[in-house]
Coordinates of C-alpha atoms in Angstrom, one line a residue:
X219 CA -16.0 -29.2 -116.2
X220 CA -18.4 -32.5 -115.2
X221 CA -21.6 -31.8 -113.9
X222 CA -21.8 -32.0 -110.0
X223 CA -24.1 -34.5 -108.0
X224 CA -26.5 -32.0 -106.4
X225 CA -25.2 -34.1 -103.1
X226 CA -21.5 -33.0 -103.7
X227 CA -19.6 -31.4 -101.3
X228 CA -19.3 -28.5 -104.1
X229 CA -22.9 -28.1 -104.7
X230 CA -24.4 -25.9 -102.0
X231 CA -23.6 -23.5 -99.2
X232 CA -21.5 -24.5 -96.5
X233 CA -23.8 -24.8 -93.3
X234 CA -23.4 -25.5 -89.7
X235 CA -24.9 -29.1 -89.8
X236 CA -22.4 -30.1 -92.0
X237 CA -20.0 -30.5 -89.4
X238 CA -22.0 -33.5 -87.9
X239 CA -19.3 -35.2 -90.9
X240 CA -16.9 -35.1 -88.2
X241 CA -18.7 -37.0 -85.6
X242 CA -19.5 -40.1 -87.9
X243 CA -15.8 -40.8 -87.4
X244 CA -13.6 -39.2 -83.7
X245 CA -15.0 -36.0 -83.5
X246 CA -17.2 -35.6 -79.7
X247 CA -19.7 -33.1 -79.0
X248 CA -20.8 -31.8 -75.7
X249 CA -22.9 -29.4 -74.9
X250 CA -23.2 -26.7 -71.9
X251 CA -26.3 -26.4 -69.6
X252 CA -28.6 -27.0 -72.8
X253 CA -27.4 -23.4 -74.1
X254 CA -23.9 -23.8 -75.8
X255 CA -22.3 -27.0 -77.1
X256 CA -18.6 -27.5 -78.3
X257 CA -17.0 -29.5 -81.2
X258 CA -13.9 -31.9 -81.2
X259 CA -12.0 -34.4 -82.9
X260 CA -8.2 -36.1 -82.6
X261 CA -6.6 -36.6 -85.5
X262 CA -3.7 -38.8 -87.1
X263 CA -0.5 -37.0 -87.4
X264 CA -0.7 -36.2 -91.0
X265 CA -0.3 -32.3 -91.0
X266 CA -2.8 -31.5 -93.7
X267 CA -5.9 -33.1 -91.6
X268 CA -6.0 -30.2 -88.5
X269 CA -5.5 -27.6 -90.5
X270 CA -7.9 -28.7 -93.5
X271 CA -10.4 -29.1 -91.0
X272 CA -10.3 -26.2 -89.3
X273 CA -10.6 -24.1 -92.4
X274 CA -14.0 -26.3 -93.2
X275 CA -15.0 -25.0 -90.1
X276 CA -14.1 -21.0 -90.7
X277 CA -16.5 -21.7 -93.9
X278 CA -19.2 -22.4 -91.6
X279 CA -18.7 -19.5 -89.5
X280 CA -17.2 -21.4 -86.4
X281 CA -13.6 -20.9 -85.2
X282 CA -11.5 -23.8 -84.1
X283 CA -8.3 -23.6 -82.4
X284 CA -5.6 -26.6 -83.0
X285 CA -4.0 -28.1 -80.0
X286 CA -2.7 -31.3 -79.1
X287 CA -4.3 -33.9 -77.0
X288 CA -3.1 -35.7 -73.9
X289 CA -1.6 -38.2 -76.4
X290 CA 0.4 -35.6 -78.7
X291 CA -2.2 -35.7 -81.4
X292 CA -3.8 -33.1 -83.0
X293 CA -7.1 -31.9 -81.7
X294 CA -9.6 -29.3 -83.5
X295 CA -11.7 -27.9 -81.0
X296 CA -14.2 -25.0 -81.1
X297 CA -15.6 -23.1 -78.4
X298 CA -18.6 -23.6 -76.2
X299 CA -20.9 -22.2 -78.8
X300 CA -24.6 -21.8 -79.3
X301 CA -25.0 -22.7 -82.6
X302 CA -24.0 -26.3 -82.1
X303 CA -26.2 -26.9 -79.8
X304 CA -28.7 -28.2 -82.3
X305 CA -25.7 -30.8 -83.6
X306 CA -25.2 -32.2 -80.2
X307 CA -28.8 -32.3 -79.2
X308 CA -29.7 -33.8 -82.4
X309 CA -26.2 -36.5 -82.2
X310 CA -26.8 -37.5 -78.6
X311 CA -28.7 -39.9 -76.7
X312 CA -28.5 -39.3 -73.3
X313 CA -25.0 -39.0 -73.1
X314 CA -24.1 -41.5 -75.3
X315 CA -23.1 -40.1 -79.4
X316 CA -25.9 -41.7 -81.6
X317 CA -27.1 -41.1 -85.5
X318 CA -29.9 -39.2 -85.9
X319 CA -33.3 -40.9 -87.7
X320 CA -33.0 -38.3 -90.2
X321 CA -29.3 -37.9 -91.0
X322 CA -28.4 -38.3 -94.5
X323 CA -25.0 -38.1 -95.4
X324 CA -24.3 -36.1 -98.4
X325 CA -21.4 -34.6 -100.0
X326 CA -20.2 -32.1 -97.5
X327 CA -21.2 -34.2 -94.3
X328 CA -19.4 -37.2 -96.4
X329 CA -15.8 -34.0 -96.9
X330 CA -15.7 -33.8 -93.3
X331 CA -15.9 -37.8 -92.1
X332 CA -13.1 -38.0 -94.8
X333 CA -11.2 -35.1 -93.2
X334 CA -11.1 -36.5 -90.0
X335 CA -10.2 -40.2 -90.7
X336 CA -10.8 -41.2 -94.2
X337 CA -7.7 -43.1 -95.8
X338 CA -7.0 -45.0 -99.0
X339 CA -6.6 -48.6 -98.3
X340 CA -5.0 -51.6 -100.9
X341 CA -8.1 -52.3 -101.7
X342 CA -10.2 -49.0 -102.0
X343 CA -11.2 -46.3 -99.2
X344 CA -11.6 -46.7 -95.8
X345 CA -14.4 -44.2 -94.0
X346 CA -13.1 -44.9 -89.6
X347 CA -15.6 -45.3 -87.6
X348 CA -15.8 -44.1 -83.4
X349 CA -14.7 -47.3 -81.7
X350 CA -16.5 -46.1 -78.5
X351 CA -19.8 -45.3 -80.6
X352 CA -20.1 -49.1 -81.6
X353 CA -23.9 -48.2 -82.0
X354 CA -23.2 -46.1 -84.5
X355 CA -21.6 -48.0 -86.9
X356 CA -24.7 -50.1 -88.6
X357 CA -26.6 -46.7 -88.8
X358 CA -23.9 -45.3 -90.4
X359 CA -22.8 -48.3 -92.7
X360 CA -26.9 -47.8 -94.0
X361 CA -26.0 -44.1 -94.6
X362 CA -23.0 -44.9 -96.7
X363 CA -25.2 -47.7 -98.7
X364 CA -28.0 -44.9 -99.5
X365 CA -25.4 -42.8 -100.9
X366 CA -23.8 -45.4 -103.1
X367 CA -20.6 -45.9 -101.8
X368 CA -21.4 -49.8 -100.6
X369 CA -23.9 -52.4 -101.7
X370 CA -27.2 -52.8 -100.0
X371 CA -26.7 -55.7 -98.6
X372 CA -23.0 -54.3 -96.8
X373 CA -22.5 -56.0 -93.7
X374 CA -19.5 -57.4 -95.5
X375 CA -17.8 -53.7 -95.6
X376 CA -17.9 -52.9 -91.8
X377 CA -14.7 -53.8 -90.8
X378 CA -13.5 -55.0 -87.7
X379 CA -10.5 -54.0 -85.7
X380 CA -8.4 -56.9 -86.7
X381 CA -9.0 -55.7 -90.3
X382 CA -7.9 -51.9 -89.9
X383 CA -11.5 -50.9 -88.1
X384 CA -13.9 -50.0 -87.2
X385 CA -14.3 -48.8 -90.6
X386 CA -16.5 -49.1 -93.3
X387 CA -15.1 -50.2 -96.6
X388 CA -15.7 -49.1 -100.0
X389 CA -14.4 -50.6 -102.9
X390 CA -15.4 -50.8 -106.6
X391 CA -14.0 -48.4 -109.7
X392 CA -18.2 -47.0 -109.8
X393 CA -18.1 -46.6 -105.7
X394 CA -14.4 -44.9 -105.8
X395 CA -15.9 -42.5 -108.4
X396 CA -19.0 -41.8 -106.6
X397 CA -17.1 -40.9 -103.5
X398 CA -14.6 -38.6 -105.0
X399 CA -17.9 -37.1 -107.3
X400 CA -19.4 -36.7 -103.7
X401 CA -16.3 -35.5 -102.0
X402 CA -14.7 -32.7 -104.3
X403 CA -11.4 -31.9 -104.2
X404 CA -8.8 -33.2 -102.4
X405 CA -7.0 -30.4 -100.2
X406 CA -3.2 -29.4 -100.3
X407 CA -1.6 -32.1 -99.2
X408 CA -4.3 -34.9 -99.0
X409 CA -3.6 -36.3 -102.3
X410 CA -2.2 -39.6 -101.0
X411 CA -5.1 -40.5 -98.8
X412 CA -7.8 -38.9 -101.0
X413 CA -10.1 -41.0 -103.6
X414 CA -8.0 -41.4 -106.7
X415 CA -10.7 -40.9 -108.9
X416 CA -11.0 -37.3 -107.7
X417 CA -8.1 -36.3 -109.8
X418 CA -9.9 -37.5 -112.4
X419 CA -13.0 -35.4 -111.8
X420 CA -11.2 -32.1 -110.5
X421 CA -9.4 -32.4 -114.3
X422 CA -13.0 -32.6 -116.4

């Protein structure tokens, strides 16, 4: 079996924070009277994305019911719940969702982002970005770039909407691998809009 990147999504315990994954794409947080906070995100239609999501969530410890949203889509969504209060406090700015300084996205947080609105694309992967969180996007296109999934330099791979966005794009056989290294395994049903390459490193 390969080696795993001790950033992998495979590599350590499943923890709480991980779950900020979901709010570098859709996922909202809000919280309650600064005691509780709760956890959503819409997703596409694909059937595998709710549910896959929800069980990353049970590893963590935090229970998430699927619904639909006032548009028909399905929405995750946890309870009010104190220990993601420390997420939202940590992802907000007033009340507007914003990156934390310190947040560095590794494997897991990397697992979740995908979850929620990662897709293959014709030319490589595209990680969606919140189009009402346009501050987010250059903080997160530098967190992708310090994991190795784009160049330094990347302004080139945040995509617009006329070009499938917001999105950040990663493209390259050595970035595709590094993703799927970071990522892990597809789940059931994901295979079609997971990283290619993780085939390839599930099989070593």
């Amino acid at each position: 079996m390969a080696q795993l990147s001790f950033f992998s999504a495979e590599a350590s315990a499943p923890c709480v924070a991980d779950l900020a994954g979901v709010l570098c794409g859709h996922g909202q947080i809000v919280s309650f009277a600064d005691t509780a906070a709760r956890l959503s995100v819409v997703t596409d239609d694909e059937p595998w994305r709710a549910g896959a999501l929800a069980e990353e969530f049970a590893e963590r410890g935090i229970e998430a019911e699927i619904t639909s949203s006032d548009g028909g889509y399905p929405l995750v969504r946890t309870a009010f719940r104190a220990d993601l209060l420390a997420v939202a406090q940590a992802w907000s700015r007033g009340a507007v969702k914003a990156v934390p300084a310190g947040f560095m996205l590794d494997g897991a947080a990397l697992r979740l982002w995908m979850l929620a609105c990662g897709r293959r694309a014709e030319r490589g992967y595209q990680l969606q970005l919140d189009p009402r969180a346009e501050e987010t996007h250059e903080p997160l296109l530098r967190r992708v770039s310090a994991a190795g999934l784009v160049s330094a330099s990347g302004s080139a791979n945040l995509l617009g909407p006329r070009a499938g966005g917001p999105a950040v794009r990663i493209v390259g056989v050595k970035r595709m691998r590094r993703l799927a290294e970071l990522a892990g395994r597809a789940p059931v049903g994901a295979e079609a809009q997971w990283p290619a390459e993780s085939r390839a490193v599930a099989a070593s």
